[in-house]
Tab-separated table of C-alpha atoms in Angstrom:
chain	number	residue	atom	x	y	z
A	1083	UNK	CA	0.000	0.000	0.000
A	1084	UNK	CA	1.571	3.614	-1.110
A	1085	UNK	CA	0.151	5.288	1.584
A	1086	UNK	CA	-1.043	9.224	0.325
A	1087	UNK	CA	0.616	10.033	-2.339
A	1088	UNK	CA	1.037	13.897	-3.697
A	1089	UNK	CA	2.267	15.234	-6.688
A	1090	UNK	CA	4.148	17.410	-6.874
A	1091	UNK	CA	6.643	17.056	-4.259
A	1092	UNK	CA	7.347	21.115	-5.069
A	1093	UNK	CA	6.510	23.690	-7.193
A	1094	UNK	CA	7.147	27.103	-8.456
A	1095	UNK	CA	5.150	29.032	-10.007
A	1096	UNK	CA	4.538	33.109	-10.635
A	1097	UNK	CA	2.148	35.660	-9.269
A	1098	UNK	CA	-1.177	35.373	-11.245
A	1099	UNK	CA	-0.609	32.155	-12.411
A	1100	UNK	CA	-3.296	28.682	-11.807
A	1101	UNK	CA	-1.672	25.678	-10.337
A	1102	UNK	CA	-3.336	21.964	-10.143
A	1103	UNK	CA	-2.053	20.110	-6.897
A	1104	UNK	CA	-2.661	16.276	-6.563
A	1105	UNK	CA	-3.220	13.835	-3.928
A	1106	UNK	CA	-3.966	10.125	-4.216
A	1107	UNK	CA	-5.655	8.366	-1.555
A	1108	UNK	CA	-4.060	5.500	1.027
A	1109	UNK	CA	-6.031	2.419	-0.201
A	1110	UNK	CA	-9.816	1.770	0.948
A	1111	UNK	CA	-10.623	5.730	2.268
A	1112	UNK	CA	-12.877	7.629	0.248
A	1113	UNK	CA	-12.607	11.267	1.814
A	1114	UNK	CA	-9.966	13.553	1.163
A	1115	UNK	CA	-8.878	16.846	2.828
A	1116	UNK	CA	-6.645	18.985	1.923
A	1117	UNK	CA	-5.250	21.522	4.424
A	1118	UNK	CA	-2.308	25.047	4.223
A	1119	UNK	CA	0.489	24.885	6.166
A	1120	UNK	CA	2.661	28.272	6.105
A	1121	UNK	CA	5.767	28.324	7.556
A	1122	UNK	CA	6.382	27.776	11.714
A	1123	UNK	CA	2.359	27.573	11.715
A	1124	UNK	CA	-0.293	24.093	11.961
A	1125	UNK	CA	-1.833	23.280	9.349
A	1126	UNK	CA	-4.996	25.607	8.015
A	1127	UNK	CA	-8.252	23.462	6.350
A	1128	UNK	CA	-9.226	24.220	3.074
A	1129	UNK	CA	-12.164	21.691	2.196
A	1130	UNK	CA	-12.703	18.259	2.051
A	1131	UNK	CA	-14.025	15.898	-0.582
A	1132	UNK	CA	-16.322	12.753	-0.033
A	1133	UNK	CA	-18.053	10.718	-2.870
A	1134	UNK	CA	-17.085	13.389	-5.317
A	1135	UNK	CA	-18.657	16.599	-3.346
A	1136	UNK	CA	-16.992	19.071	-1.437
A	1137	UNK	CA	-18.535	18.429	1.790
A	1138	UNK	CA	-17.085	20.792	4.073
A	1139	UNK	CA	-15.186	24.380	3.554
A	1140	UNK	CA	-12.806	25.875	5.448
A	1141	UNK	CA	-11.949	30.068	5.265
A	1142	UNK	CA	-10.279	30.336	2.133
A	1143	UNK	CA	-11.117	32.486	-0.832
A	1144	UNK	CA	-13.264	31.149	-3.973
A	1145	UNK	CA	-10.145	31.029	-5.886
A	1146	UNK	CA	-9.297	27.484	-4.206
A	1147	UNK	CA	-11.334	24.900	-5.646
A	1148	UNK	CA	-11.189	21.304	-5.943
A	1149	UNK	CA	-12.399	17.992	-7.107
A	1150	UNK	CA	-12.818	14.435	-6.355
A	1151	UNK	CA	-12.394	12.113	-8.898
A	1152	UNK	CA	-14.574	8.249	-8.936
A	1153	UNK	CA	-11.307	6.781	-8.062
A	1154	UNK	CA	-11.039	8.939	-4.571
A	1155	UNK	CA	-7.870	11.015	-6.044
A	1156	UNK	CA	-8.564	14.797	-5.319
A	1157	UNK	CA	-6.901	18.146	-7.245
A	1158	UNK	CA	-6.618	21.058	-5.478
A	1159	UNK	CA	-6.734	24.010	-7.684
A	1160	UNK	CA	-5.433	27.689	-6.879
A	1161	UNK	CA	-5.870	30.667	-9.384
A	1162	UNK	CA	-4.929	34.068	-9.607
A	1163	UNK	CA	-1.870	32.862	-7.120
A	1164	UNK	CA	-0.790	35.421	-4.797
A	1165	UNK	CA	2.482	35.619	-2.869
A	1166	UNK	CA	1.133	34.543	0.411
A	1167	UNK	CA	-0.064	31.323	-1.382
A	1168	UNK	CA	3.320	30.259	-0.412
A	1169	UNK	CA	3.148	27.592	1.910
A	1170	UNK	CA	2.619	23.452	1.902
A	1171	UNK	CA	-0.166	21.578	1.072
A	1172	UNK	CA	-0.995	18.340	2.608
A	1173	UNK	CA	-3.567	16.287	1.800
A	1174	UNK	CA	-4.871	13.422	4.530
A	1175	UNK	CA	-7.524	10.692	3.813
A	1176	UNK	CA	-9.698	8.910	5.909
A	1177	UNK	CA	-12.545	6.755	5.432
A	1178	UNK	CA	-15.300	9.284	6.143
A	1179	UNK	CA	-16.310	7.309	9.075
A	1180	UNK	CA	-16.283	8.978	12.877
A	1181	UNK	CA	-13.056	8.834	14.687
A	1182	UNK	CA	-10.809	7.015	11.955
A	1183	UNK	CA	-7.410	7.795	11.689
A	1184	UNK	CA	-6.120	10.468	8.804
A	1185	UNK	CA	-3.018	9.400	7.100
A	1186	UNK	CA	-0.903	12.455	5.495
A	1187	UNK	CA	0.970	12.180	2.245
A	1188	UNK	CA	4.348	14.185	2.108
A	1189	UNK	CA	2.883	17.600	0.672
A	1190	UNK	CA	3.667	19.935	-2.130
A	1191	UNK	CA	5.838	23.090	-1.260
A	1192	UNK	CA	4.712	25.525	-3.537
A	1193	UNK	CA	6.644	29.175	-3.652
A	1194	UNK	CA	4.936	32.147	-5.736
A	1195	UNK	CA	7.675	34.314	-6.792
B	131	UNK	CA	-7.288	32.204	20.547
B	132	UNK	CA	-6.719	28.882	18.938
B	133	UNK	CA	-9.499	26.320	19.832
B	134	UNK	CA	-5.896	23.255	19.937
B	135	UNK	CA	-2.987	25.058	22.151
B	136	UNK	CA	0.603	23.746	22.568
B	137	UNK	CA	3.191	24.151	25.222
B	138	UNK	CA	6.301	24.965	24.557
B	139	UNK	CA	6.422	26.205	21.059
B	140	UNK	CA	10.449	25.277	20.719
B	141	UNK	CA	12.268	23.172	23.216
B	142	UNK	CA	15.877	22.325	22.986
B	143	UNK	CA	16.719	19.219	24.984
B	144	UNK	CA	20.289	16.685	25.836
B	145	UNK	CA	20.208	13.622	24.596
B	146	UNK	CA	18.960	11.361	26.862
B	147	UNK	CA	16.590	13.939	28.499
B	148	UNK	CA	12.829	12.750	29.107
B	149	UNK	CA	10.760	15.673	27.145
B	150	UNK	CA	6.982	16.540	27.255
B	151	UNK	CA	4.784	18.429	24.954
B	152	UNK	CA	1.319	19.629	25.920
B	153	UNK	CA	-1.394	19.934	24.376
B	154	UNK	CA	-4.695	21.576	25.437
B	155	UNK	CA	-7.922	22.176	23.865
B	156	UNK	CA	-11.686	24.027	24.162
B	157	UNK	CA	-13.508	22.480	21.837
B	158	UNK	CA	-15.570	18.992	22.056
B	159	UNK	CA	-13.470	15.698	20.767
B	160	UNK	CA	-14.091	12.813	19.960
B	161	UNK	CA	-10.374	11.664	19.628
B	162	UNK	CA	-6.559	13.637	19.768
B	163	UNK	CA	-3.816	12.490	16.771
B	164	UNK	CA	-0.399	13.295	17.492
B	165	UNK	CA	1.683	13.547	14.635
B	166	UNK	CA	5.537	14.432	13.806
B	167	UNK	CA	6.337	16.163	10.820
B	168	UNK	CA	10.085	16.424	9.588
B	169	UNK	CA	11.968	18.866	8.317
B	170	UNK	CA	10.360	18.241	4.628
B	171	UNK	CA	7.239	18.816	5.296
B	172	UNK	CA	6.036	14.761	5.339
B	173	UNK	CA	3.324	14.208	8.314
B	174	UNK	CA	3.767	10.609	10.276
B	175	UNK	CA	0.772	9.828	12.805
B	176	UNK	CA	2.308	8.824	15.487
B	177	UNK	CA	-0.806	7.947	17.940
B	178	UNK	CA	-4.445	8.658	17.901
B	179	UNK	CA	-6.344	8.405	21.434
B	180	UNK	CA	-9.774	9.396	22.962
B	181	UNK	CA	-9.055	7.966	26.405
B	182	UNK	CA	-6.434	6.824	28.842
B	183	UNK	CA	-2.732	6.267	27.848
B	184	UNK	CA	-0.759	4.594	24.882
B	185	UNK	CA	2.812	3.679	24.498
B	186	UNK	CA	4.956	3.003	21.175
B	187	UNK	CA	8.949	2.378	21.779
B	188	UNK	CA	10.261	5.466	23.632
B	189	UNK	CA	6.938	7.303	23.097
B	190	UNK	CA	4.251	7.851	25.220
B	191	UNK	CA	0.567	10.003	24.848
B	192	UNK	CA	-1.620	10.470	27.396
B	193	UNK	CA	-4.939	12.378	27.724
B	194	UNK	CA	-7.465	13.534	29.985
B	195	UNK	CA	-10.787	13.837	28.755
B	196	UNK	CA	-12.645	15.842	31.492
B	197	UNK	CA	-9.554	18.229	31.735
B	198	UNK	CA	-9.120	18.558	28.142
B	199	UNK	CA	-5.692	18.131	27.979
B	200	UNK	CA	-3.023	15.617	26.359
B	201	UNK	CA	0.305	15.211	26.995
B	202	UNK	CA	3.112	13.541	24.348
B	203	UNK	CA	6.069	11.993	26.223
B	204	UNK	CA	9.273	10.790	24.764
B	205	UNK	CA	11.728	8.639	27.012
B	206	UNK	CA	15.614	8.865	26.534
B	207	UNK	CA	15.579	11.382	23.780
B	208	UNK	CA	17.819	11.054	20.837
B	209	UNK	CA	19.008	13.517	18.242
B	210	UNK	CA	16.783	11.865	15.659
B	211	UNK	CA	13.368	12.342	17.766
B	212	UNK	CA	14.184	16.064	16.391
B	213	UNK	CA	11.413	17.421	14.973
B	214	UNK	CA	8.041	19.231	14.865
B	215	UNK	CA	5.257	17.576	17.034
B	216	UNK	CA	1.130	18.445	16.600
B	217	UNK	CA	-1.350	17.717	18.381
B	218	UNK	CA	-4.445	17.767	16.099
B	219	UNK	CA	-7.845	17.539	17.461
B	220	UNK	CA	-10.849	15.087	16.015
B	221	UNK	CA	-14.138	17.609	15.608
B	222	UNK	CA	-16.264	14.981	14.134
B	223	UNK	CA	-18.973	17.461	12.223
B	224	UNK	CA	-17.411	20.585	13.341
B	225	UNK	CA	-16.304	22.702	10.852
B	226	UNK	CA	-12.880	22.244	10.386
B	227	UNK	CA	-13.109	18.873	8.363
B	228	UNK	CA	-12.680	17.029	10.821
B	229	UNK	CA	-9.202	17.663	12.382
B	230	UNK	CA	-8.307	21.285	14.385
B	231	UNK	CA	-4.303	21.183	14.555
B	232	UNK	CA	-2.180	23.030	17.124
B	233	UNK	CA	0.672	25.034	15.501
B	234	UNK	CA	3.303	22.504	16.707
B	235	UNK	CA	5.967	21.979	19.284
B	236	UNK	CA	9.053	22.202	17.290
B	237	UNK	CA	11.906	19.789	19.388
B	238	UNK	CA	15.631	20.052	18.868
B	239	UNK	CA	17.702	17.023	20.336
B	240	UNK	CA	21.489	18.078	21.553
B	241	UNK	CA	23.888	15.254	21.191
């Protein structure tokens, strides 16, 4: 079992620009999250994905989006990036089930320049 | 104020030191993850507990429900237990998705 994978490992991309993060999930969980982790802070929820919907939301501007695929892989998607979008981006899945334990793939580091 | 607090932010230990990270929280759980996270960014869970005490090698988590607090303990430290340790609490249909993280205890291990 691969565990969560993401992909990319890092990234670097320029002010204005769209950029598609992605995140496979550890075998047999269906729900994704995917959360912002800026530097010396935890990490910050964005939203989370279960049987293709975004089911919950956290405070983060329309211009993050994302989707879940039939599979259970999630994109995250970030337009109109803005130098504070600097940070890393985990994604964790679970089974969508109370109290099951979220496994974390190794994040992207994306830097806006 | 953050709804998952940590204590200390940054300790620097000796080898061989016994070391304990705290972890308090105001909101309703139904279970507390602790979780290391190397330089790197990668996130290993390292327990996940709703009651009592568990132990893994050197490592020990404890929590008290009714006090709202958990503790992380790590036995004869070593230079390679250096790292960043969260707490992250389980809000089961709060509004967080799920998990509410502390910002981290980040651990340095002197040889």
């Amino acid at each position: 079992d691969a565990g969560v994978t993401q992909s990319p490992t890092h990234l670097i991309k320029t002010r204005g620009q769209q950029v598609t993060l992605r995140c496979s999930p550890k075998s047999g969980h269906d729900t994704v999250s995917w959360y912002q982790q800026a530097l010396g802070q935890g990490p910050q929820f964005i939203f989370q994905y279960y049987e293709e919907e975004e089911r919950q939301r956290g405070n983060f501007p329309d211009r993050f989006s994302g989707h879940q695929f039939p599979n259970y892989s999630s994109e995250l998607n970030v337009n109109a990036l803005l130098l504070g979008d600097s940070a890393l981006y985990l994604c964790a899945s679970s089974s969508g089930q109370p109290n099951t334990e979220a496994f974390f793939g190794q994040g992207t580091r994306l830097t806006v320049v | 104020k953050n709804e998952v607090e940590q204590s200390p932010q940054n300790l620097t230990a000796q080898e061989g030191e016994f070391i304990t990270i705290n972890c308090s929280y105001s909101v309703g759980i139904s279970a507390l993850h602790w979780l290391q996270q190397h330089p790197g960014g990668g996130i290993v869970s390292l327990f996940m507990l709703s009651s009592g005490k568990k132990k893994h090698g050197r490592l020990i988590a404890t929590i008290n429900i009714q006090e709202k607090h958990s503790s992380l303990h790590i036995t004869a430290s070593h230079p390679r237990d250096s790292a960043v340790y969260i707490c992250a609490a389980y809000n089961y249909g709060g509004s967080q998705g799920n998990l509410i993280f502390g910002k981290g205890t980040k651990l340095s291990v002197k040889p």
